[in-house]
XYZ file of C-alpha atoms in Angstrom:
559
model
C -0.613 -43.189 48.687
C 1.122 -40.536 46.722
C 4.229 -40.671 49.256
C 4.488 -44.306 48.557
C 5.662 -43.835 45.112
C 8.633 -41.940 46.170
C 11.968 -43.693 45.746
C 13.272 -45.660 48.948
C 16.744 -44.235 48.478
C 17.585 -40.465 47.844
C 21.107 -39.578 47.165
C 22.475 -36.675 48.935
C 24.636 -34.393 46.877
C 27.708 -33.066 48.582
C 29.306 -31.103 45.680
C 28.724 -27.371 44.548
C 25.623 -28.045 42.632
C 23.528 -27.968 45.876
C 24.086 -24.182 46.181
C 20.807 -22.612 45.422
C 20.037 -19.861 42.801
C 21.602 -16.499 43.582
C 24.037 -18.461 45.837
C 21.516 -18.781 48.587
C 22.937 -21.613 50.596
C 20.398 -23.298 52.908
C 21.744 -24.321 56.379
C 23.246 -27.863 55.762
C 21.746 -29.002 59.214
C 18.412 -28.975 57.735
C 19.116 -31.704 55.536
C 21.342 -33.684 58.106
C 18.357 -33.579 60.665
C 16.873 -36.163 58.631
C 19.412 -38.543 58.305
C 19.268 -41.981 59.744
C 20.555 -41.994 63.367
C 20.685 -44.140 66.252
C 21.830 -43.359 69.919
C 23.082 -46.101 71.975
C 21.532 -46.329 75.671
C 24.917 -44.987 77.303
C 24.605 -41.705 75.225
C 21.009 -40.787 76.048
C 20.630 -37.310 77.659
C 17.904 -35.975 79.900
C 16.119 -32.801 79.233
C 15.391 -30.825 82.369
C 15.738 -34.113 84.411
C 12.604 -35.105 82.695
C 13.189 -38.486 80.992
C 10.947 -38.580 77.941
C 9.467 -41.872 76.949
C 8.304 -42.917 73.580
C 5.460 -45.241 72.520
C 5.945 -48.644 70.836
C 4.813 -47.136 67.569
C 7.827 -44.631 67.991
C 10.246 -47.282 68.819
C 9.185 -49.390 65.799
C 9.797 -46.142 63.697
C 13.418 -46.084 65.052
C 14.147 -49.536 63.982
C 12.934 -48.723 60.520
C 15.047 -45.812 60.365
C 18.029 -47.699 61.719
C 17.566 -50.164 59.125
C 17.739 -47.788 56.340
C 20.922 -46.495 57.646
C 22.475 -49.891 57.178
C 21.638 -49.832 53.255
C 25.020 -48.151 52.762
C 28.369 -47.632 54.430
C 28.321 -45.007 57.063
C 31.498 -43.659 55.782
C 30.041 -42.417 52.436
C 27.079 -40.875 53.750
C 25.403 -41.332 50.557
C 21.869 -42.327 51.664
C 19.046 -41.010 53.862
C 16.019 -42.627 54.658
C 12.826 -41.937 52.622
C 10.660 -39.065 53.901
C 7.531 -41.513 54.389
C 9.374 -43.303 57.222
C 10.365 -40.027 59.139
C 8.072 -38.508 61.672
C 6.538 -35.087 61.306
C 9.114 -32.158 61.882
C 7.682 -31.364 65.443
C 8.074 -35.155 66.414
C 11.642 -35.904 65.483
C 13.616 -37.200 68.420
C 16.654 -39.145 68.979
C 15.332 -42.548 69.934
C 17.004 -45.255 71.910
C 16.284 -49.046 72.332
C 15.118 -48.370 76.163
C 12.363 -46.109 75.037
C 13.828 -42.934 76.013
C 14.137 -39.919 73.526
C 15.636 -36.400 73.119
C 13.651 -33.939 71.072
C 15.254 -32.299 68.298
C 13.815 -28.575 68.419
C 16.032 -27.242 65.841
C 14.979 -29.702 63.051
C 12.808 -28.372 60.403
C 11.085 -30.302 57.286
C 13.457 -29.289 54.725
C 12.367 -25.788 54.333
C 14.307 -22.887 55.749
C 13.955 -21.260 58.849
C 13.416 -17.538 57.639
C 10.576 -15.511 59.001
C 8.207 -13.935 56.794
C 10.058 -10.437 57.326
C 13.490 -11.902 56.444
C 11.968 -13.502 53.226
C 10.431 -10.294 52.165
C 13.551 -8.164 52.430
C 15.608 -11.142 50.997
C 13.529 -10.608 47.877
C 13.857 -6.946 48.127
C 17.661 -7.050 48.389
C 17.829 -9.493 45.418
C 15.879 -7.286 42.978
C 17.284 -4.075 44.056
C 20.214 -4.181 41.632
C 21.942 -1.814 39.390
C 18.493 -0.889 37.752
C 17.778 1.575 40.343
C 20.372 4.109 38.907
C 18.748 4.142 35.757
C 15.214 4.617 36.847
C 15.265 8.383 36.845
C 16.810 8.204 33.316
C 14.064 5.849 32.373
C 11.176 8.423 33.874
C 12.868 11.013 31.846
C 12.708 8.975 28.470
C 9.054 8.255 29.389
C 7.818 11.434 30.603
C 7.168 12.147 34.315
C 3.583 11.232 34.398
C 3.741 8.293 32.236
C 6.887 7.081 33.900
C 4.994 6.764 37.274
C 2.189 4.982 35.607
C 4.398 2.614 33.664
C 6.345 1.828 37.083
C 3.005 0.821 38.679
C 1.800 -1.280 35.811
C 4.925 -3.040 35.380
C 5.256 -3.754 38.920
C 1.782 -5.301 39.042
C 2.310 -7.284 35.551
C 5.687 -8.660 36.638
C 4.038 -9.706 40.052
C 1.397 -11.560 38.431
C 3.945 -13.413 36.062
C 6.027 -14.124 39.107
C 3.032 -15.454 40.912
C 2.353 -17.697 38.091
C 5.928 -19.197 38.330
C 5.653 -19.870 42.096
C 2.329 -21.824 41.424
C 3.533 -23.594 38.324
C 5.002 -26.632 40.154
C 1.850 -27.148 42.156
C -0.203 -27.635 38.678
C 1.782 -30.690 37.563
C -0.149 -33.706 38.864
C 0.881 -37.144 40.382
C 4.867 -35.993 40.300
C 6.712 -34.966 43.531
C 8.055 -31.395 42.481
C 9.012 -30.271 45.660
C 12.631 -29.786 44.742
C 12.232 -28.410 41.224
C 13.178 -25.047 39.876
C 11.358 -23.202 37.279
C 13.626 -24.529 34.372
C 12.517 -28.030 35.589
C 8.942 -27.008 35.089
C 9.634 -25.548 31.603
C 11.530 -28.973 30.841
C 8.398 -30.797 31.988
C 6.127 -28.846 29.428
C 8.407 -28.360 26.666
C 11.025 -30.961 26.550
C 14.650 -30.351 25.891
C 13.686 -27.160 24.211
C 12.337 -25.656 27.227
C 15.465 -26.769 29.297
C 17.860 -25.074 26.884
C 15.817 -22.335 25.976
C 15.369 -21.295 29.813
C 19.337 -22.081 30.333
C 19.737 -19.579 27.196
C 17.655 -16.686 28.415
C 18.913 -17.212 32.178
C 22.387 -16.835 30.786
C 21.406 -13.467 29.096
C 20.308 -12.076 32.186
C 23.421 -13.438 34.062
C 25.800 -12.175 31.525
C 23.893 -9.054 30.915
C 23.982 -8.370 34.621
C 27.813 -9.048 34.491
C 28.563 -6.635 32.051
C 26.483 -3.807 33.424
C 28.529 -4.380 36.601
C 31.789 -3.937 34.826
C 30.811 -0.816 33.032
C 29.674 0.337 36.498
C 32.671 -0.899 38.461
C 34.730 0.841 35.877
C 32.706 4.145 36.375
C 32.914 4.020 40.006
C 36.627 3.043 40.322
C 37.557 5.816 37.987
C 35.810 8.497 39.919
C 36.939 7.249 43.166
C 40.613 7.079 41.981
C 40.398 10.528 40.832
C 38.878 11.887 44.016
C 41.606 10.033 45.905
C 44.299 11.453 43.648
C 43.099 14.954 43.692
C 42.610 14.933 47.591
C 45.986 13.472 48.385
C 47.993 15.803 45.832
C 45.801 18.840 46.949
C 44.541 19.293 43.308
C 41.700 21.576 43.084
C 40.042 21.274 39.616
C 36.970 22.461 37.836
C 35.318 20.170 35.268
C 34.570 21.825 31.938
C 30.886 20.454 31.806
C 27.778 22.726 32.107
C 26.427 22.613 35.685
C 24.977 24.658 38.709
C 27.151 26.980 40.509
C 26.004 26.518 44.133
C 27.700 24.314 46.641
C 25.389 21.069 45.875
C 26.585 21.125 42.134
C 24.898 19.223 39.503
C 26.509 18.928 36.288
C 25.277 17.801 32.687
C 28.050 15.309 31.324
C 25.968 14.811 28.239
C 26.021 18.299 26.809
C 29.940 18.116 26.481
C 29.806 14.388 24.961
C 29.698 15.697 21.248
C 33.170 17.342 21.725
C 34.590 15.851 24.994
C 37.969 16.710 26.353
C 39.996 13.544 27.513
C 38.294 12.443 30.874
C 36.231 15.412 30.973
C 39.001 17.692 31.018
C 39.927 20.174 33.746
C 40.939 23.611 34.316
C 43.742 23.691 37.182
C 43.431 25.870 40.004
C 46.256 24.556 41.778
C 48.643 21.381 41.779
C 51.126 19.968 39.490
C 49.900 20.006 36.046
C 52.605 17.579 34.608
C 51.988 14.787 37.245
C 48.120 15.290 36.657
C 48.304 14.854 33.015
C 50.400 11.634 33.590
C 47.601 10.456 35.971
C 45.051 11.111 33.264
C 46.849 9.171 30.699
C 47.071 6.048 32.863
C 43.520 6.575 34.696
C 41.050 6.625 31.838
C 37.514 5.543 32.279
C 37.274 3.595 29.288
C 40.810 3.001 28.026
C 42.649 1.679 31.001
C 40.495 1.333 34.013
C 38.482 -1.501 32.799
C 41.577 -3.551 32.187
C 42.706 -2.967 35.649
C 39.667 -4.700 37.022
C 40.699 -7.727 35.557
C 43.867 -8.338 37.611
C 41.519 -8.214 40.914
C 38.184 -9.974 39.403
C 39.447 -12.823 36.971
C 41.149 -14.567 39.966
C 38.023 -14.307 41.812
C 35.991 -15.847 39.228
C 37.940 -19.092 39.121
C 37.399 -19.817 42.735
C 35.597 -23.148 43.078
C 33.166 -21.848 45.731
C 32.182 -18.320 46.163
C 30.594 -18.739 49.457
C 32.955 -16.229 51.240
C 31.609 -13.261 49.091
C 27.913 -14.295 49.973
C 28.630 -12.904 53.483
C 28.892 -9.571 52.039
C 25.207 -9.629 50.689
C 24.136 -6.925 53.383
C 26.175 -4.542 51.396
C 23.426 -4.428 48.917
C 20.969 -3.247 51.645
C 23.476 -0.861 52.938
C 24.039 0.615 49.486
C 20.418 0.916 48.629
C 19.512 2.553 52.022
C 22.503 5.139 51.422
C 21.270 5.967 47.969
C 17.721 6.773 49.357
C 19.559 8.794 51.929
C 21.692 10.590 49.374
C 18.633 11.217 47.167
C 16.684 12.647 50.017
C 19.468 14.963 51.139
C 20.198 16.325 47.649
C 16.413 16.920 47.003
C 16.336 18.861 50.085
C 18.966 21.000 49.247
C 17.958 21.582 45.341
C 14.238 21.760 45.739
C 11.491 20.706 43.499
C 11.791 21.609 39.828
C 8.588 20.777 37.842
C 6.668 22.087 34.874
C 3.599 19.851 33.175
C 3.826 19.886 29.485
C 1.567 17.143 28.452
C 2.594 16.606 24.875
C 5.273 19.293 24.098
C 8.695 19.857 25.249
C 10.698 23.086 25.758
C 14.358 23.992 26.640
C 14.322 22.736 30.062
C 11.343 20.202 30.598
C 10.529 17.136 28.722
C 6.737 16.226 27.884
C 4.794 14.035 30.292
C 4.072 11.348 27.779
C 6.906 10.489 25.162
C 7.201 7.897 22.456
C 10.463 6.923 24.176
C 8.421 5.092 27.095
C 9.642 1.512 26.003
C 13.075 2.277 26.959
C 11.666 2.507 30.659
C 9.625 -0.587 30.293
C 12.988 -2.575 29.175
C 14.657 -1.115 32.324
C 11.717 -2.035 34.681
C 11.681 -5.707 33.110
C 15.128 -6.349 34.508
C 14.303 -4.070 37.595
C 11.508 -6.234 38.408
C 13.176 -9.530 37.372
C 13.463 -12.312 40.060
C 11.378 -15.077 38.317
C 14.153 -17.305 37.550
C 15.153 -17.690 41.232
C 11.989 -17.026 43.106
C 11.069 -20.541 44.001
C 14.562 -21.017 45.634
C 13.995 -17.996 47.652
C 10.535 -18.972 48.871
C 11.640 -22.336 49.840
C 13.651 -21.005 52.753
C 10.493 -19.441 54.172
C 9.342 -20.804 57.174
C 5.672 -20.367 56.452
C 5.036 -21.564 53.124
C 1.252 -20.627 53.296
C 2.448 -17.038 53.264
C 4.715 -16.860 50.251
C 2.003 -15.279 47.997
C 1.572 -12.414 50.647
C 5.285 -12.299 51.132
C 5.961 -11.953 47.467
C 3.526 -9.153 47.175
C 4.793 -7.217 49.936
C 8.354 -7.603 48.456
C 7.113 -6.361 45.265
C 5.331 -3.364 46.764
C 8.569 -2.329 48.671
C 10.843 -2.639 45.457
C 8.324 -0.650 43.449
C 8.023 2.075 46.244
C 11.759 2.263 46.476
C 12.185 2.551 42.724
C 9.273 5.389 42.641
C 11.078 7.213 45.345
C 14.505 7.308 43.912
C 13.299 7.854 40.373
C 10.706 10.696 41.195
C 12.707 12.532 43.524
C 15.750 12.586 41.460
C 13.708 13.819 38.367
C 11.606 16.375 40.439
C 14.541 17.990 41.994
C 16.854 17.986 39.077
C 17.585 21.775 38.723
C 15.454 23.035 35.573
C 16.591 25.758 34.895
C 19.607 26.245 34.464
C 19.819 22.489 33.288
C 17.347 20.813 31.125
C 15.785 17.568 32.334
C 17.488 15.856 29.392
C 20.718 16.071 31.112
C 19.696 13.221 33.613
C 22.349 10.543 33.079
C 21.680 6.796 32.670
C 23.494 6.603 35.810
C 22.390 9.321 37.925
C 25.355 9.501 40.154
C 26.985 10.876 37.034
C 25.158 14.200 37.422
C 27.354 14.974 40.452
C 30.978 15.821 40.083
C 33.582 13.452 41.221
C 34.623 15.769 43.813
C 31.013 15.507 45.648
C 31.535 13.565 49.151
C 28.182 12.099 49.088
C 28.524 10.757 45.551
C 32.108 9.470 46.508
C 30.856 7.419 49.570
C 28.052 5.965 47.251
C 30.436 5.106 44.689
C 32.670 3.429 47.350
C 29.843 1.367 48.622
C 28.573 0.146 45.264
C 32.057 -0.462 44.253
C 32.712 -2.939 46.858
C 29.322 -4.442 46.682
C 29.687 -5.213 43.060
C 33.066 -6.587 43.530
C 31.698 -8.987 46.023
C 28.571 -9.727 44.006
C 30.361 -10.258 40.579
C 31.998 -13.495 41.533
C 28.564 -14.886 42.563
C 27.105 -13.997 39.364
C 30.019 -15.648 37.476
C 29.529 -18.675 39.683
C 25.891 -18.843 38.712
C 26.842 -18.731 35.082
C 29.434 -21.553 35.604
C 26.730 -23.637 37.525
C 24.078 -23.144 34.816
C 26.370 -23.402 31.719
C 28.915 -25.818 32.630
C 26.714 -27.868 34.779
C 24.176 -28.402 32.030
C 26.864 -29.338 29.098
C 29.372 -31.212 31.018
C 27.229 -32.237 34.239
C 30.068 -30.685 36.498
C 30.140 -27.089 37.480
C 34.010 -27.334 37.710
C 34.875 -29.877 34.936
C 38.705 -28.418 34.626
C 40.494 -25.354 35.428
C 40.723 -24.982 31.589
C 36.941 -25.020 30.916
C 36.237 -22.487 33.723
C 39.104 -20.312 32.582
C 37.937 -20.018 29.036
C 34.253 -19.244 30.387
C 35.372 -16.564 32.711
C 37.639 -14.827 30.129
C 34.812 -14.751 27.697
C 32.419 -13.037 30.312
C 35.270 -10.612 31.492
C 35.985 -9.809 27.744
C 32.453 -8.919 27.096
C 32.543 -6.529 29.981
C 35.643 -5.054 29.046
C 34.473 -4.442 25.625
C 31.496 -2.749 26.621
C 33.235 -0.451 29.076
C 35.900 0.353 26.348
C 33.350 0.949 23.382
C 29.742 0.925 24.792
C 29.430 2.365 28.355
C 25.847 2.757 27.778
C 24.228 1.103 30.984
C 20.889 2.127 30.139
C 21.016 0.379 26.731
C 22.529 -2.808 28.092
C 19.960 -2.980 30.905
C 17.206 -2.599 28.527
C 18.266 -5.298 25.962
C 19.092 -7.716 28.370
C 16.020 -7.192 30.520
C 13.787 -7.455 27.538
C 15.313 -10.354 26.132
C 15.334 -12.539 29.376
C 12.097 -11.055 30.445
C 10.297 -12.239 27.366
C 10.983 -15.794 28.314
C 11.005 -15.766 32.030
C 8.651 -13.008 32.759
C 5.902 -13.049 29.845
C 6.110 -16.218 27.755
C 6.828 -19.299 29.997
C 4.634 -18.443 32.823
C 1.728 -17.491 30.639
C 2.277 -20.679 28.419
C 2.561 -22.989 31.419
C -0.501 -21.840 33.119
C -2.542 -21.884 29.564
C -1.210 -25.518 29.187
C -1.926 -26.699 32.549
C -5.514 -25.173 32.552
C -6.227 -26.982 29.158
C -4.900 -30.427 30.198
C -7.077 -30.108 33.471
C -10.098 -29.109 31.266
C -10.295 -25.613 32.916
C -9.160 -23.436 30.314
C -11.524 -20.399 29.412
C -11.437 -17.979 26.702
C -10.987 -14.873 29.066
C -7.872 -16.735 30.561
C -6.592 -17.662 27.093
C -6.920 -14.116 25.718
C -5.381 -12.184 28.895
C -2.359 -14.708 28.781
C -1.876 -14.349 25.117
C -1.917 -10.673 25.351
C 0.671 -10.863 28.216
C 2.981 -12.728 25.747
C 2.187 -10.201 23.057
C 3.300 -7.360 25.455
C 6.662 -9.065 26.099
C 7.323 -9.527 22.516
C 6.490 -5.917 21.648
C 8.610 -4.651 24.662
C 11.514 -6.693 23.118
C 11.171 -5.402 19.730
C 10.746 -1.830 20.760
C 14.180 -1.664 22.470
C 15.651 -2.156 18.842
C 13.466 0.518 17.133
C 13.771 3.544 19.639
């Protein structure tokens, strides 16, 4: 009976708004397979010379579907038959009035065709963003032991909240929520406030990620250009920063930050001094390189559809795998350098437990953040009953990757002669620009980020302009203004505040407050209350989760 209350005519969108969150595009054939169709007798085909027959009931079903197809002109392709008149996915055939049929084996029920393993690694790849570069720094800020504990606890907590997001639609009675996203659920429970506040916090996460990308792209482009220039011109330089002397050199840029020479100035061992000085003047990490990126990325942001760049998503997996390889090789050469001081610090080592631990929780909130798009990702899972299991496995793999990279970099950092305090917010900065493996990593990450950046800009456009104007591309002017504002924020941060750890912390704690801690917990408590199933333990636990999120945000501004 529940299906009978669905509208008989369901519009099929054909514009850009059909792109899923994170630009995950479902195969259009998944939707077309349910469109009204009718095959004349002359077009019937046989399968393995075995003419398939259909029952009278199936033939009647064909007539009903054919009737719905006549409700609109075939040219506008604007209507599809309602679900309740269609056969089950494994029973869909091309019918004919003669009673023969050809089975459509590739047709599915509106969900995707991804296996569980593909779904798991899709979630893993989506979560493995720029935060991985700051995990070693976060462990240093929290302390080695407390850092490991916090990664485990934050992984479990964010997984539970993500589970609550996945289940939130199912707790709404008497309404078909199969095509709802989490902001729709927020709107159902909190009205327009929920809709617009979820939009605001989602924009914070998107713009924050784009700003971090711009800062990192400026960093990677600067170091890559510097490496290429030195190699082409045969210039051999020594950077004036403290570091180790062996072949696998590790440097401490932070030690020279109080009185930095321009671009981390150099002592020339060979090459043209005048030409290099001119190069340094026009190739500066903060004063020129961030502006050079505008010429490449601003035009890409204004494209109506970024579907071309979605083809390069595999680069994210390649980049992370290469980072794990780099970390392993570096650790094998550097060895392990650990000393356990539970609450006291010395010249080379930090305490196991430090008051700065909220800086790591801020980073981890963004590192484990996928809550605003998890419903879309799981909708493309072939086996919907495995969603919770696949989500849990994906979170386990993400946490394991963060632990491996963070622990190995921290443990192998050469102390002495360098202090653990030298670990940078982007751990690649602890390797000189002429390090071959780091150069390859920066190339991978630079190209990956330049392909992902237009996708993030498209999502920001869809969410903001789509809500305000009802059109994701209202005009060239509106899109250009939005993109200039986003690019301007990235350039400003790269120029005046190239602190990726701080940006990740603030954006992670801010958007995490809404999507990770507050909304999932509140929605669950409200749904239990309406169903008469709310208990004191459930209420106390979820209020505690909300307070943790609030404390996490406040602490970012106090430390």
